[in-house]
Amino acid sequence: MVGLSTKRAHMNSKFGQFFLFKSVVQPGCIVIGIVFVISGLLKLQLPFEFLSVVYSYQIFNQHIGFFVALFLPYLELVLGTFLVMNLFPFEVLCWVFLSTCVFLIAQLWALFSGLSIACGCFGGSATDLIGYSSLGRTFLLFIGIFFLLRHHVNTQKNTNAK
């Protein structure tokens, strides 16, 4: 009797993990991937406006700011595409999490420094100034990525434990 309940619990656990993956994790990765693809494409459409946004944060000098403005849109495009295609999901989520952490810190820096600048989330749009709403959106993205990463880590632990 004990063996039967253990086996049933194991099957429910496997089904639960599969259901969670198919209904939450996979669509979550696709949504975050699409956000990153759109963000990267919009930054590539207006590269000089995005360069201006990077400089307006006043974090980097001219050379590093140029490198960030040149490199970041392509990074977002590649990471987003990989998430949508489910290629190396754990590794890509780690990079997405890291880049979102850096962006969250940069936004906090700008907000508490009193800078009235565009957030640069989706390119160089000057209408979306850094404030609590842009910070809230970035924080929600951060939390979503954190939970997706947590699921991947827990899944990896369960796989290694068997």
PDB file of N, CA and C in Angstrom, residues 70-117:
ATOM      1  N   LEU A  70      25.946  49.724 -29.027  1.00  0.00           N
ATOM      2  CA  LEU A  70      26.176  48.910 -30.219  1.00  0.00           C
ATOM      3  C   LEU A  70      25.869  47.432 -29.955  1.00  0.00           C
ATOM      4  N   PHE A  71      26.256  46.941 -28.805  1.00  0.00           N
ATOM      5  CA  PHE A  71      26.201  45.516 -28.485  1.00  0.00           C
ATOM      6  C   PHE A  71      24.838  45.077 -27.936  1.00  0.00           C
ATOM      7  N   LEU A  72      24.220  45.885 -27.087  1.00  0.00           N
ATOM      8  CA  LEU A  72      23.013  45.486 -26.363  1.00  0.00           C
ATOM      9  C   LEU A  72      21.838  45.093 -27.258  1.00  0.00           C
ATOM     10  N   PRO A  73      21.512  45.846 -28.305  1.00  0.00           N
ATOM     11  CA  PRO A  73      20.375  45.431 -29.142  1.00  0.00           C
ATOM     12  C   PRO A  73      20.562  44.050 -29.774  1.00  0.00           C
ATOM     13  N   TYR A  74      21.772  43.756 -30.217  1.00  0.00           N
ATOM     14  CA  TYR A  74      22.027  42.445 -30.810  1.00  0.00           C
ATOM     15  C   TYR A  74      21.946  41.338 -29.751  1.00  0.00           C
ATOM     16  N   LEU A  75      22.439  41.622 -28.565  1.00  0.00           N
ATOM     17  CA  LEU A  75      22.342  40.658 -27.471  1.00  0.00           C
ATOM     18  C   LEU A  75      20.878  40.368 -27.154  1.00  0.00           C
ATOM     19  N   GLU A  76      20.065  41.423 -27.052  1.00  0.00           N
ATOM     20  CA  GLU A  76      18.642  41.221 -26.773  1.00  0.00           C
ATOM     21  C   GLU A  76      17.969  40.428 -27.881  1.00  0.00           C
ATOM     22  N   LEU A  77      18.314  40.720 -29.108  1.00  0.00           N
ATOM     23  CA  LEU A  77      17.729  40.014 -30.245  1.00  0.00           C
ATOM     24  C   LEU A  77      18.080  38.526 -30.222  1.00  0.00           C
ATOM     25  N   VAL A  78      19.332  38.216 -29.972  1.00  0.00           N
ATOM     26  CA  VAL A  78      19.772  36.815 -29.932  1.00  0.00           C
ATOM     27  C   VAL A  78      19.152  36.084 -28.739  1.00  0.00           C
ATOM     28  N   LEU A  79      19.211  36.697 -27.559  1.00  0.00           N
ATOM     29  CA  LEU A  79      18.644  36.051 -26.371  1.00  0.00           C
ATOM     30  C   LEU A  79      17.146  35.827 -26.531  1.00  0.00           C
ATOM     31  N   GLY A  80      16.445  36.819 -27.046  1.00  0.00           N
ATOM     32  CA  GLY A  80      15.000  36.677 -27.252  1.00  0.00           C
ATOM     33  C   GLY A  80      14.675  35.579 -28.252  1.00  0.00           C
ATOM     34  N   THR A  81      15.421  35.529 -29.333  1.00  0.00           N
ATOM     35  CA  THR A  81      15.208  34.491 -30.352  1.00  0.00           C
ATOM     36  C   THR A  81      15.462  33.112 -29.765  1.00  0.00           C
ATOM     37  N   PHE A  82      16.522  32.971 -28.989  1.00  0.00           N
ATOM     38  CA  PHE A  82      16.827  31.681 -28.369  1.00  0.00           C
ATOM     39  C   PHE A  82      15.727  31.261 -27.386  1.00  0.00           C
ATOM     40  N   LEU A  83      15.183  32.208 -26.635  1.00  0.00           N
ATOM     41  CA  LEU A  83      14.102  31.866 -25.704  1.00  0.00           C
ATOM     42  C   LEU A  83      12.856  31.416 -26.458  1.00  0.00           C
ATOM     43  N   VAL A  84      12.499  32.128 -27.516  1.00  0.00           N
ATOM     44  CA  VAL A  84      11.316  31.763 -28.302  1.00  0.00           C
ATOM     45  C   VAL A  84      11.492  30.378 -28.917  1.00  0.00           C
ATOM     46  N   MET A  85      12.709  30.079 -29.370  1.00  0.00           N
ATOM     47  CA  MET A  85      12.982  28.791 -30.009  1.00  0.00           C
ATOM     48  C   MET A  85      13.333  27.697 -29.010  1.00  0.00           C
ATOM     49  N   ASN A  86      13.371  28.025 -27.722  1.00  0.00           N
ATOM     50  CA  ASN A  86      13.690  27.086 -26.650  1.00  0.00           C
ATOM     51  C   ASN A  86      15.081  26.463 -26.823  1.00  0.00           C
ATOM     52  N   LEU A  87      16.042  27.294 -27.228  1.00  0.00           N
ATOM     53  CA  LEU A  87      17.420  26.849 -27.374  1.00  0.00           C
ATOM     54  C   LEU A  87      18.208  27.252 -26.128  1.00  0.00           C
ATOM     55  N   PHE A  88      18.830  26.308 -25.470  1.00  0.00           N
ATOM     56  CA  PHE A  88      19.610  26.546 -24.253  1.00  0.00           C
ATOM     57  C   PHE A  88      18.825  27.395 -23.242  1.00  0.00           C
ATOM     58  N   PRO A  89      17.612  26.971 -22.869  1.00  0.00           N
ATOM     59  CA  PRO A  89      16.746  27.851 -22.069  1.00  0.00           C
ATOM     60  C   PRO A  89      17.352  28.275 -20.731  1.00  0.00           C
ATOM     61  N   PHE A  90      18.023  27.374 -20.030  1.00  0.00           N
ATOM     62  CA  PHE A  90      18.572  27.751 -18.730  1.00  0.00           C
ATOM     63  C   PHE A  90      19.683  28.785 -18.883  1.00  0.00           C
ATOM     64  N   GLU A  91      20.593  28.540 -19.810  1.00  0.00           N
ATOM     65  CA  GLU A  91      21.711  29.451 -20.014  1.00  0.00           C
ATOM     66  C   GLU A  91      21.227  30.824 -20.495  1.00  0.00           C
ATOM     67  N   VAL A  92      20.271  30.807 -21.414  1.00  0.00           N
ATOM     68  CA  VAL A  92      19.734  32.063 -21.938  1.00  0.00           C
ATOM     69  C   VAL A  92      18.999  32.816 -20.838  1.00  0.00           C
ATOM     70  N   LEU A  93      18.219  32.107 -20.017  1.00  0.00           N
ATOM     71  CA  LEU A  93      17.526  32.756 -18.907  1.00  0.00           C
ATOM     72  C   LEU A  93      18.523  33.381 -17.929  1.00  0.00           C
ATOM     73  N   CYS A  94      19.657  32.740 -17.731  1.00  0.00           N
ATOM     74  CA  CYS A  94      20.686  33.332 -16.859  1.00  0.00           C
ATOM     75  C   CYS A  94      21.169  34.667 -17.428  1.00  0.00           C
ATOM     76  N   TRP A  95      21.424  34.719 -18.727  1.00  0.00           N
ATOM     77  CA  TRP A  95      21.861  35.968 -19.362  1.00  0.00           C
ATOM     78  C   TRP A  95      20.756  37.017 -19.343  1.00  0.00           C
ATOM     79  N   VAL A  96      19.517  36.593 -19.584  1.00  0.00           N
ATOM     80  CA  VAL A  96      18.381  37.519 -19.554  1.00  0.00           C
ATOM     81  C   VAL A  96      18.203  38.068 -18.141  1.00  0.00           C
ATOM     82  N   PHE A  97      18.353  37.201 -17.139  1.00  0.00           N
ATOM     83  CA  PHE A  97      18.242  37.622 -15.748  1.00  0.00           C
ATOM     84  C   PHE A  97      19.337  38.637 -15.412  1.00  0.00           C
ATOM     85  N   LEU A  98      20.552  38.349 -15.833  1.00  0.00           N
ATOM     86  CA  LEU A  98      21.667  39.259 -15.580  1.00  0.00           C
ATOM     87  C   LEU A  98      21.447  40.622 -16.244  1.00  0.00           C
ATOM     88  N   SER A  99      21.032  40.614 -17.499  1.00  0.00           N
ATOM     89  CA  SER A  99      20.818  41.886 -18.196  1.00  0.00           C
ATOM     90  C   SER A  99      19.653  42.656 -17.587  1.00  0.00           C
ATOM     91  N   THR A 100      18.622  41.962 -17.121  1.00  0.00           N
ATOM     92  CA  THR A 100      17.497  42.636 -16.472  1.00  0.00           C
ATOM     93  C   THR A 100      17.921  43.215 -15.126  1.00  0.00           C
ATOM     94  N   CYS A 101      18.778  42.499 -14.395  1.00  0.00           N
ATOM     95  CA  CYS A 101      19.322  43.030 -13.129  1.00  0.00           C
ATOM     96  C   CYS A 101      20.101  44.314 -13.379  1.00  0.00           C
ATOM     97  N   VAL A 102      20.947  44.321 -14.395  1.00  0.00           N
ATOM     98  CA  VAL A 102      21.747  45.504 -14.718  1.00  0.00           C
ATOM     99  C   VAL A 102      20.827  46.664 -15.097  1.00  0.00           C
ATOM    100  N   PHE A 103      19.804  46.384 -15.885  1.00  0.00           N
ATOM    101  CA  PHE A 103      18.879  47.430 -16.304  1.00  0.00           C
ATOM    102  C   PHE A 103      18.082  47.966 -15.110  1.00  0.00           C
ATOM    103  N   LEU A 104      17.686  47.070 -14.209  1.00  0.00           N
ATOM    104  CA  LEU A 104      16.959  47.494 -13.010  1.00  0.00           C
ATOM    105  C   LEU A 104      17.831  48.399 -12.142  1.00  0.00           C
ATOM    106  N   ILE A 105      19.091  48.031 -11.979  1.00  0.00           N
ATOM    107  CA  ILE A 105      20.023  48.856 -11.198  1.00  0.00           C
ATOM    108  C   ILE A 105      20.244  50.206 -11.882  1.00  0.00           C
ATOM    109  N   ALA A 106      20.369  50.192 -13.213  1.00  0.00           N
ATOM    110  CA  ALA A 106      20.560  51.456 -13.948  1.00  0.00           C
ATOM    111  C   ALA A 106      19.343  52.361 -13.792  1.00  0.00           C
ATOM    112  N   GLN A 107      18.162  51.776 -13.842  1.00  0.00           N
ATOM    113  CA  GLN A 107      16.951  52.590 -13.667  1.00  0.00           C
ATOM    114  C   GLN A 107      16.869  53.155 -12.254  1.00  0.00           C
ATOM    115  N   LEU A 108      17.200  52.340 -11.264  1.00  0.00           N
ATOM    116  CA  LEU A 108      17.209  52.830  -9.880  1.00  0.00           C
ATOM    117  C   LEU A 108      18.214  53.971  -9.726  1.00  0.00           C
ATOM    118  N   TRP A 109      19.387  53.807 -10.329  1.00  0.00           N
ATOM    119  CA  TRP A 109      20.418  54.832 -10.289  1.00  0.00           C
ATOM    120  C   TRP A 109      19.882  56.144 -10.873  1.00  0.00           C
ATOM    121  N   ALA A 110      19.263  56.061 -12.037  1.00  0.00           N
ATOM    122  CA  ALA A 110      18.753  57.262 -12.693  1.00  0.00           C
ATOM    123  C   ALA A 110      17.626  57.898 -11.890  1.00  0.00           C
ATOM    124  N   LEU A 111      16.749  57.079 -11.344  1.00  0.00           N
ATOM    125  CA  LEU A 111      15.618  57.597 -10.580  1.00  0.00           C
ATOM    126  C   LEU A 111      16.086  58.320  -9.319  1.00  0.00           C
ATOM    127  N   PHE A 112      16.987  57.690  -8.585  1.00  0.00           N
ATOM    128  CA  PHE A 112      17.446  58.287  -7.340  1.00  0.00           C
ATOM    129  C   PHE A 112      18.497  59.371  -7.550  1.00  0.00           C
ATOM    130  N   SER A 113      19.043  59.462  -8.762  1.00  0.00           N
ATOM    131  CA  SER A 113      19.949  60.571  -9.083  1.00  0.00           C
ATOM    132  C   SER A 113      19.179  61.789  -9.560  1.00  0.00           C
ATOM    133  N   GLY A 114      17.860  61.623  -9.717  1.00  0.00           N
ATOM    134  CA  GLY A 114      17.024  62.736 -10.148  1.00  0.00           C
ATOM    135  C   GLY A 114      17.084  63.020 -11.636  1.00  0.00           C
ATOM    136  N   LEU A 115      17.539  62.046 -12.431  1.00  0.00           N
ATOM    137  CA  LEU A 115      17.616  62.239 -13.879  1.00  0.00           C
ATOM    138  C   LEU A 115      16.225  62.086 -14.492  1.00  0.00           C
ATOM    139  N   SER A 116      15.845  63.009 -15.315  1.00  0.00           N
ATOM    140  CA  SER A 116      14.571  62.942 -16.028  1.00  0.00           C
ATOM    141  C   SER A 116      14.875  62.520 -17.460  1.00  0.00           C
ATOM    142  N   ILE A 117      15.026  61.207 -17.640  1.00  0.00           N
ATOM    143  CA  ILE A 117      15.459  60.673 -18.939  1.00  0.00           C
ATOM    144  C   ILE A 117      14.533  59.552 -19.373  1.00  0.00           C
TER     145      ILE A 117
END
